[in-house]
């Protein structure tokens, strides 16, 4: 994935909308606001099938080997529109935490309603949501992070004095993701202000 700005600008109201999406899908799954969520469960809820290269019988063994063995780190996941819905093809060789992040990112593209621009469509290939657009990627990164570690989860973790490793294990994410979400959301500052008013 291309390197994005650490603190991008978003359209007005997007962050609030993203926070609400993270809580809404938990409510639909019968989970508490701070509960961990599994990307595979979320895909099932949204009726989005998930595949790996091995699932495609028409794909040659040579290509499967390239995608899964020779260069497994060079791709994460891809969303392909199918009629009015989507399928996601993901890389099963990544760590479980990375797979969660990959799928959350792809689901975020779908929830945001991102479409591939007609000028970037490649007639010979499926219309994957993969024309790089910095604004769309920033939105998918932000919403993907919200889905995996929403504000209520971060506040819950800080209140219970969980360390970064504990948070990563509990929410099946990388320690880098846990640190990033704590820093970018300002929940530590929020907690400190709350303590000052006690």
Coordinates of N, CA and C in Angstrom, one line a residue:
X1 N 0.8 -1.2 0.0 CA 0.0 0.0 0.0 C 0.9 1.3 0.0
X2 N 0.6 2.3 -0.8 CA 1.4 3.5 -0.9 C 1.3 4.2 0.5
X3 N 2.4 4.9 0.8 CA 2.5 5.6 2.1 C 1.5 6.8 2.1
X4 N 0.7 6.9 3.1 CA -0.2 8.0 3.2 C 0.2 9.0 4.3
X5 N -0.4 10.1 4.3 CA -0.1 11.1 5.3 C -0.6 10.6 6.7
X6 N 0.2 10.9 7.7 CA -0.1 10.4 9.1 C -1.4 11.0 9.6
X7 N -1.6 12.3 9.3 CA -2.8 12.9 9.9 C -3.6 13.6 8.7
X8 N -4.3 12.8 7.9 CA -4.9 13.4 6.7 C -6.1 14.2 7.1
X9 N -6.6 15.1 6.2 CA -7.8 15.8 6.3 C -9.0 15.0 5.8
X10 N -10.1 15.1 6.4 CA -11.3 14.4 6.0 C -12.4 15.3 5.7
X11 N -13.4 14.9 4.9 CA -14.5 15.7 4.6 C -15.3 15.9 6.0
X12 N -16.0 17.0 6.1 CA -16.7 17.3 7.3 C -17.7 16.2 7.7
X13 N -17.6 15.8 9.0 CA -18.5 14.8 9.5 C -18.0 13.4 9.3
X14 N -17.0 13.1 8.5 CA -16.6 11.8 8.2 C -16.2 11.0 9.5
X15 N -15.4 11.6 10.3 CA -14.9 10.8 11.5 C -16.0 10.4 12.4
X16 N -17.0 11.3 12.6 CA -18.2 11.0 13.4 C -19.0 9.9 12.8
X17 N -19.1 9.9 11.5 CA -19.8 8.9 10.7 C -19.1 7.6 10.9
X18 N -17.8 7.6 10.8 CA -17.0 6.3 10.9 C -17.2 5.7 12.3
X19 N -17.1 6.6 13.3 CA -17.3 6.1 14.7 C -18.7 5.4 14.8
X20 N -19.7 6.1 14.3 CA -21.1 5.5 14.3 C -21.2 4.2 13.6
X21 N -20.5 4.0 12.5 CA -20.5 2.8 11.7 C -19.9 1.6 12.6
X22 N -18.8 1.9 13.3 CA -18.2 0.9 14.1 C -19.1 0.4 15.2
X23 N -19.9 1.3 15.8 CA -20.8 1.0 16.8 C -22.1 0.3 16.3
X24 N -22.5 0.7 15.1 CA -23.7 0.2 14.5 C -23.5 -1.3 14.1
X25 N -22.3 -1.6 13.5 CA -22.1 -3.0 13.1 C -22.0 -3.9 14.4
X26 N -21.5 -3.4 15.5 CA -21.4 -4.2 16.7 C -22.8 -4.4 17.2
X27 N -23.7 -3.4 17.2 CA -25.0 -3.6 17.6 C -25.7 -4.7 16.8
X28 N -25.5 -4.7 15.5 CA -26.1 -5.7 14.6 C -25.6 -7.1 14.9
X29 N -24.4 -7.2 15.4 CA -23.8 -8.5 15.8 C -24.1 -8.8 17.2
X30 N -24.8 -8.0 17.9 CA -25.2 -8.2 19.3 C -24.0 -8.1 20.3
X31 N -23.1 -7.2 19.9 CA -21.9 -7.0 20.7 C -21.9 -5.6 21.4
X32 N -21.2 -5.5 22.6 CA -21.1 -4.3 23.3 C -20.2 -3.3 22.4
X33 N -20.3 -2.0 22.7 CA -19.6 -1.0 22.0 C -18.0 -1.2 22.0
X34 N -17.6 -1.8 23.1 CA -16.1 -1.9 23.3 C -15.6 -3.3 22.9
X35 N -16.5 -4.2 22.5 CA -16.2 -5.6 22.2 C -15.3 -5.7 20.9
X36 N -14.4 -6.7 20.9 CA -13.6 -7.0 19.7 C -14.6 -7.5 18.7
X37 N -14.3 -7.3 17.4 CA -15.1 -7.7 16.3 C -14.2 -8.5 15.3
X38 N -14.7 -9.6 14.8 CA -14.0 -10.4 13.8 C -14.4 -9.9 12.4
X39 N -13.4 -9.6 11.6 CA -13.7 -9.2 10.2 C -14.5 -10.2 9.4
X40 N -14.2 -11.5 9.7 CA -14.9 -12.6 9.0 C -16.4 -12.6 9.3
X41 N -16.7 -12.3 10.6 CA -18.1 -12.2 11.1 C -18.7 -11.0 10.4
X42 N -18.0 -9.9 10.3 CA -18.6 -8.7 9.7 C -18.9 -9.0 8.2
X43 N -18.0 -9.7 7.5 CA -18.2 -10.0 6.1 C -19.5 -10.9 6.0
X44 N -19.6 -11.8 6.9 CA -20.8 -12.6 6.9 C -22.1 -11.8 7.1
X45 N -22.0 -10.9 8.1 CA -23.2 -10.0 8.4 C -23.6 -9.2 7.1
X46 N -22.6 -8.7 6.4 CA -22.8 -7.9 5.3 C -23.0 -8.7 4.0
X47 N -23.0 -10.0 4.2 CA -23.2 -11.0 3.0 C -22.2 -10.7 1.9
X48 N -20.9 -10.6 2.3 CA -19.8 -10.4 1.4 C -18.9 -11.7 1.5
X49 N -19.0 -12.5 0.4 CA -18.1 -13.7 0.4 C -16.7 -13.4 0.4
X50 N -15.9 -14.2 1.1 CA -14.4 -14.1 1.2 C -13.8 -15.3 0.5
X51 N -12.8 -15.0 -0.3 CA -12.1 -16.1 -1.0 C -10.6 -15.9 -0.9
X52 N -9.8 -16.9 -1.2 CA -8.4 -16.8 -1.3 C -8.1 -17.3 -2.8
X53 N -6.8 -17.1 -3.2 CA -6.5 -17.6 -4.6 C -6.7 -19.1 -4.8
X54 N -6.6 -19.8 -3.7 CA -6.8 -21.3 -3.8 C -8.2 -21.7 -4.2
X55 N -9.1 -20.8 -3.9 CA -10.6 -21.1 -4.2 C -10.9 -21.0 -5.6
X56 N -10.0 -20.4 -6.5 CA -10.3 -20.2 -7.9 C -9.7 -21.4 -8.7
X57 N -10.6 -22.3 -9.1 CA -10.2 -23.5 -9.8 C -9.5 -23.2 -11.1
X58 N -9.9 -22.1 -11.7 CA -9.4 -21.8 -13.0 C -8.0 -21.1 -13.0
X59 N -7.6 -20.8 -11.8 CA -6.3 -20.1 -11.6 C -5.2 -21.1 -11.7
X60 N -4.2 -20.9 -12.5 CA -3.2 -21.9 -12.7 C -2.3 -22.0 -11.4
X61 N -1.7 -23.2 -11.2 CA -0.9 -23.5 -10.1 C 0.3 -22.5 -10.0
X62 N 0.7 -22.1 -11.2 CA 1.8 -21.1 -11.3 C 1.5 -19.8 -10.6
X63 N 0.3 -19.3 -11.0 CA -0.2 -18.0 -10.4 C -0.5 -18.2 -8.9
X64 N -1.1 -19.3 -8.5 CA -1.3 -19.5 -7.1 C 0.0 -19.5 -6.3
X65 N 1.0 -20.1 -6.9 CA 2.3 -20.2 -6.2 C 2.9 -18.8 -6.1
X66 N 2.8 -18.0 -7.1 CA 3.3 -16.6 -7.0 C 2.6 -15.8 -5.9
X67 N 1.2 -16.0 -5.9 CA 0.4 -15.2 -5.0 C 0.6 -15.7 -3.5
X68 N 0.8 -17.0 -3.3 CA 0.8 -17.5 -2.0 C 2.1 -17.9 -1.5
X69 N 3.1 -18.0 -2.3 CA 4.4 -18.5 -1.9 C 5.6 -17.6 -2.3
X70 N 5.7 -17.3 -3.6 CA 6.8 -16.5 -4.0 C 6.8 -15.1 -3.5
X71 N 5.6 -14.4 -3.7 CA 5.5 -13.0 -3.3 C 4.3 -12.8 -2.4
X72 N 4.1 -13.5 -1.3 CA 2.9 -13.4 -0.5 C 2.7 -12.1 0.2
X73 N 3.8 -11.3 0.4 CA 3.7 -10.1 1.1 C 3.4 -8.9 0.2
X74 N 3.4 -9.1 -1.1 CA 3.2 -8.0 -2.0 C 1.8 -7.6 -2.2
X75 N 0.8 -8.3 -1.7 CA -0.6 -8.0 -1.8 C -1.3 -8.4 -0.5
X76 N -2.4 -7.7 -0.2 CA -3.2 -7.9 1.0 C -4.5 -8.5 0.7
X77 N -5.4 -7.7 0.0 CA -6.7 -8.1 -0.3 C -7.2 -7.2 -1.4
X78 N -8.3 -7.7 -2.1 CA -8.9 -6.9 -3.1 C -10.4 -7.1 -3.1
X79 N -11.1 -6.0 -3.4 CA -12.6 -6.1 -3.5 C -13.0 -6.0 -4.9
X80 N -13.9 -6.9 -5.3 CA -14.3 -7.0 -6.7 C -15.9 -6.9 -6.7
X81 N -16.4 -5.9 -7.4 CA -17.8 -5.7 -7.5 C -18.4 -6.9 -8.3
X82 N -19.5 -7.5 -7.9 CA -20.2 -8.5 -8.6 C -21.7 -8.2 -8.6
X83 N -22.1 -7.6 -9.7 CA -23.5 -7.1 -9.8 C -23.6 -6.0 -8.8
X84 N -24.6 -6.1 -7.9 CA -24.9 -5.0 -6.9 C -24.1 -5.3 -5.6
X85 N -23.4 -6.4 -5.6 CA -22.7 -6.8 -4.4 C -21.2 -6.8 -4.6
X86 N -20.5 -7.5 -3.7 CA -19.0 -7.6 -3.8 C -18.5 -8.9 -3.3
X87 N -17.3 -9.3 -3.7 CA -16.6 -10.4 -3.1 C -15.2 -9.8 -2.7
X88 N -14.6 -10.4 -1.7 CA -13.2 -10.0 -1.3 C -12.3 -11.2 -1.5
X89 N -11.2 -11.0 -2.1 CA -10.1 -12.0 -2.2 C -9.0 -11.5 -1.3
X90 N -8.6 -12.4 -0.4 CA -7.6 -11.9 0.6 C -6.4 -12.9 0.6
X91 N -5.3 -12.4 1.2 CA -4.1 -13.2 1.3 C -4.1 -14.0 2.6
X92 N -4.2 -15.3 2.6 CA -4.3 -16.1 3.8 C -2.9 -16.4 4.4
X93 N -1.8 -16.0 3.7 CA -0.5 -16.2 4.3 C -0.1 -15.1 5.3
X94 N -0.8 -14.0 5.4 CA -0.5 -13.0 6.3 C -0.9 -13.5 7.7
X95 N -0.4 -12.8 8.8 CA -0.7 -13.2 10.1 C -2.2 -12.9 10.4
X96 N -2.8 -13.6 11.4 CA -4.2 -13.4 11.6 C -4.5 -11.9 11.9
X97 N -3.7 -11.2 12.6 CA -3.9 -9.8 12.9 C -3.9 -9.0 11.6
X98 N -2.9 -9.3 10.7 CA -2.8 -8.6 9.4 C -4.1 -8.9 8.5
X99 N -4.5 -10.2 8.6 CA -5.7 -10.5 7.8 C -6.9 -9.7 8.3
X100 N -7.0 -9.5 9.6 CA -8.1 -8.7 10.1 C -8.1 -7.3 9.6
X101 N -6.9 -6.7 9.7 CA -6.7 -5.4 9.2 C -7.0 -5.3 7.7
X102 N -6.5 -6.2 6.9 CA -6.7 -6.2 5.5 C -8.2 -6.2 5.1
X103 N -8.9 -7.1 5.8 CA -10.4 -7.3 5.5 C -11.1 -6.0 6.0
X104 N -10.8 -5.5 7.2 CA -11.4 -4.3 7.6 C -11.2 -3.1 6.6
X105 N -10.1 -3.1 6.1 CA -9.8 -2.0 5.1 C -10.7 -2.2 3.9
X106 N -10.8 -3.4 3.4 CA -11.7 -3.6 2.2 C -13.1 -3.4 2.5
X107 N -13.6 -3.8 3.7 CA -14.9 -3.6 4.1 C -15.2 -2.1 4.3
X108 N -14.2 -1.3 4.7 CA -14.3 0.1 4.8 C -14.6 0.8 3.4
X109 N -13.9 0.3 2.4 CA -14.1 0.8 1.1 C -15.6 0.6 0.7
X110 N -16.1 -0.6 1.0 CA -17.5 -0.9 0.6 C -18.5 -0.1 1.4
X111 N -18.3 0.0 2.8 CA -19.2 0.8 3.6 C -19.1 2.3 3.2
X112 N -18.0 2.8 2.7 CA -17.9 4.2 2.3 C -18.5 4.4 0.9
X113 N -18.8 3.3 0.3 CA -19.4 3.5 -1.1 C -18.4 3.9 -2.1
X114 N -17.2 3.5 -1.9 CA -16.1 3.9 -2.9 C -16.3 3.1 -4.2
X115 N -16.2 3.7 -5.3 CA -16.3 3.1 -6.6 C -15.1 3.4 -7.4
X116 N -14.7 2.5 -8.3 CA -13.6 2.7 -9.2 C -14.0 3.7 -10.2
X117 N -13.1 4.6 -10.5 CA -13.4 5.7 -11.5 C -13.4 5.0 -12.9
X118 N -14.3 5.4 -13.7 CA -14.4 4.8 -15.1 C -13.2 4.9 -15.9
X119 N -12.4 6.0 -15.7 CA -11.2 6.2 -16.5 C -10.1 5.2 -16.1
X120 N -10.3 4.6 -14.9 CA -9.2 3.7 -14.5 C -9.6 2.2 -14.7
X121 N -10.8 1.9 -15.2 CA -11.3 0.6 -15.4 C -10.4 -0.1 -16.5
X122 N -10.0 -1.4 -16.2 CA -9.3 -2.2 -17.1 C -10.2 -3.2 -17.7
X123 N -10.5 -3.1 -19.0 CA -11.5 -4.0 -19.6 C -11.1 -5.5 -19.4
X124 N -9.8 -5.8 -19.5 CA -9.4 -7.2 -19.5 C -9.5 -7.8 -18.1
X125 N -9.6 -7.0 -17.1 CA -9.6 -7.6 -15.7 C -10.9 -7.2 -15.0
X126 N -11.2 -7.9 -13.9 CA -12.3 -7.5 -13.1 C -12.1 -6.1 -12.6
X127 N -13.2 -5.4 -12.3 CA -13.1 -4.0 -11.9 C -12.9 -4.0 -10.4
X128 N -11.7 -4.3 -10.0 CA -11.3 -4.3 -8.6 C -11.2 -2.9 -8.1
X129 N -11.6 -2.7 -6.8 CA -11.5 -1.4 -6.2 C -10.1 -1.0 -5.9
X130 N -9.2 -0.9 -6.9 CA -7.8 -0.8 -6.7 C -7.2 0.4 -7.5
X131 N -8.0 1.3 -8.0 CA -7.3 2.5 -8.6 C -6.9 3.4 -7.4
X132 N -5.7 3.7 -7.2 CA -5.3 4.4 -6.0 C -5.8 5.8 -6.0
X133 N -6.5 6.2 -5.0 CA -7.0 7.5 -4.8 C -6.7 7.8 -3.3
X134 N -5.9 8.8 -3.1 CA -5.5 9.1 -1.7 C -6.6 9.4 -0.7
X135 N -7.6 10.1 -1.2 CA -8.7 10.4 -0.3 C -9.5 9.2 0.1
X136 N -9.8 8.3 -0.9 CA -10.5 7.1 -0.6 C -9.6 6.1 0.3
X137 N -8.3 6.1 0.0 CA -7.5 5.2 0.9 C -7.4 5.7 2.3
X138 N -7.4 7.0 2.5 CA -7.4 7.6 3.8 C -8.7 7.3 4.5
X139 N -9.8 7.4 3.8 CA -11.1 7.1 4.4 C -11.2 5.6 4.8
X140 N -10.7 4.7 3.9 CA -10.7 3.3 4.2 C -9.8 3.0 5.4
X141 N -8.6 3.6 5.5 CA -7.7 3.4 6.6 C -8.4 3.8 7.9
X142 N -9.0 5.0 7.9 CA -9.6 5.5 9.1 C -10.8 4.7 9.5
X143 N -11.7 4.4 8.6 CA -12.9 3.5 9.0 C -12.4 2.1 9.4
X144 N -11.5 1.6 8.7 CA -11.0 0.2 9.0 C -10.4 0.2 10.4
X145 N -9.7 1.3 10.8 CA -9.2 1.4 12.2 C -10.3 1.5 13.2
X146 N -11.4 2.3 12.8 CA -12.5 2.5 13.7 C -13.3 1.1 13.9
X147 N -13.4 0.4 12.8 CA -14.1 -0.9 12.9 C -13.3 -1.9 13.9
X148 N -12.0 -1.9 13.8 CA -11.2 -2.8 14.6 C -11.0 -2.3 16.0
X149 N -10.8 -1.0 16.2 CA -10.5 -0.4 17.5 C -11.3 0.9 17.6
X150 N -12.6 0.8 17.9 CA -13.4 2.1 18.1 C -13.0 2.8 19.4
X151 N -13.4 4.0 19.4 CA -13.1 4.9 20.6 C -13.6 4.2 21.9
X152 N -14.8 3.6 22.0 CA -15.2 3.0 23.3 C -14.2 1.8 23.7
X153 N -13.7 1.1 22.7 CA -12.8 0.0 23.0 C -11.5 0.6 23.5
X154 N -11.0 1.7 22.9 CA -9.7 2.3 23.4 C -9.9 2.8 24.8
X155 N -11.0 3.5 25.1 CA -11.3 4.0 26.4 C -11.4 2.9 27.4
X156 N -12.1 1.8 27.0 CA -12.2 0.6 27.9 C -10.8 0.1 28.2
X157 N -10.0 0.0 27.2 CA -8.6 -0.6 27.5 C -7.8 0.3 28.4
X158 N -7.9 1.6 28.2 CA -7.1 2.5 29.0 C -7.6 2.5 30.5
X159 N -8.9 2.5 30.6 CA -9.5 2.4 32.0 C -9.1 1.2 32.7
X160 N -9.0 0.1 32.0 CA -8.6 -1.2 32.6 C -7.1 -1.4 32.6
X161 N -6.3 -0.3 32.3 CA -4.9 -0.3 32.3 C -4.2 -1.4 31.5
X162 N -4.8 -1.7 30.4 CA -4.3 -2.7 29.5 C -3.1 -2.1 28.7
X163 N -2.0 -2.9 28.6 CA -0.8 -2.4 27.9 C -1.0 -2.7 26.4
X164 N -0.1 -2.2 25.5 CA -0.3 -2.3 24.1 C -0.3 -3.8 23.6
X165 N 0.5 -4.6 24.2 CA 0.5 -6.0 23.8 C -0.9 -6.7 24.2
X166 N -1.4 -6.3 25.3 CA -2.7 -6.9 25.7 C -3.8 -6.4 24.8
X167 N -3.8 -5.1 24.4 CA -4.8 -4.6 23.5 C -4.7 -5.3 22.1
X168 N -3.5 -5.5 21.6 CA -3.3 -6.1 20.3 C -3.8 -7.6 20.4
X169 N -3.6 -8.2 21.5 CA -4.0 -9.6 21.6 C -5.6 -9.7 21.7
X170 N -6.1 -8.8 22.5 CA -7.6 -8.8 22.7 C -8.3 -8.4 21.5
X171 N -7.8 -7.5 20.7 CA -8.5 -7.0 19.5 C -7.9 -7.5 18.2
X172 N -7.0 -8.5 18.3 CA -6.5 -9.2 17.1 C -5.9 -8.2 16.1
X173 N -5.1 -7.3 16.6 CA -4.5 -6.3 15.7 C -3.0 -6.2 16.0
X174 N -2.3 -5.5 15.2 CA -0.9 -5.3 15.5 C -0.7 -4.3 16.6
X175 N 0.5 -4.4 17.2 CA 0.8 -3.4 18.3 C 0.9 -2.0 17.6
X176 N 1.3 -1.9 16.4 CA 1.4 -0.6 15.7 C 0.1 0.0 15.5
X177 N -0.9 -0.9 15.2 CA -2.3 -0.4 15.0 C -2.9 0.1 16.3
X178 N -2.6 -0.6 17.4 CA -3.1 -0.2 18.7 C -2.5 1.2 19.1
X179 N -1.2 1.3 19.0 CA -0.5 2.6 19.3 C -1.0 3.7 18.4
X180 N -1.2 3.4 17.1 CA -1.7 4.5 16.2 C -3.1 5.0 16.6
X181 N -4.0 4.0 16.9 CA -5.4 4.4 17.2 C -5.4 5.2 18.6
X182 N -4.6 4.8 19.5 CA -4.6 5.5 20.8 C -4.1 6.9 20.6
X183 N -3.0 7.1 19.8 CA -2.4 8.4 19.5 C -3.3 9.3 18.7
X184 N -3.8 8.7 17.6 CA -4.6 9.6 16.6 C -5.9 10.0 17.1
X185 N -6.5 9.2 18.0 CA -7.9 9.6 18.5 C -7.8 10.5 19.7
X186 N -6.7 10.6 20.3 CA -6.6 11.5 21.5 C -7.3 11.0 22.7
X187 N -7.5 9.7 22.8 CA -8.2 9.1 24.0 C -7.4 9.3 25.3
X188 N -6.1 9.3 25.2 CA -5.3 9.5 26.4 C -5.5 10.9 27.0
X189 N -5.6 11.9 26.1 CA -5.9 13.3 26.5 C -7.3 13.3 27.2
X190 N -8.2 12.6 26.5 CA -9.6 12.6 27.1 C -9.6 12.0 28.4
X191 N -8.9 10.9 28.6 CA -8.8 10.3 30.0 C -8.2 11.2 31.0
X192 N -7.1 11.9 30.6 CA -6.4 12.8 31.6 C -7.4 13.9 32.0
X193 N -8.1 14.5 31.0 CA -9.0 15.6 31.3 C -10.1 15.1 32.3
X194 N -10.6 13.8 32.1 CA -11.6 13.2 32.9 C -11.1 13.1 34.4
X195 N -9.8 12.7 34.5 CA -9.2 12.5 35.8 C -9.1 13.9 36.5
X196 N -8.8 14.9 35.7 CA -8.6 16.2 36.3 C -9.9 16.8 36.9
X197 N -11.0 16.3 36.4 CA -12.3 16.8 36.9 C -12.9 15.9 38.0
X198 N -12.2 14.9 38.4 CA -12.7 14.1 39.5 C -12.5 14.7 40.9

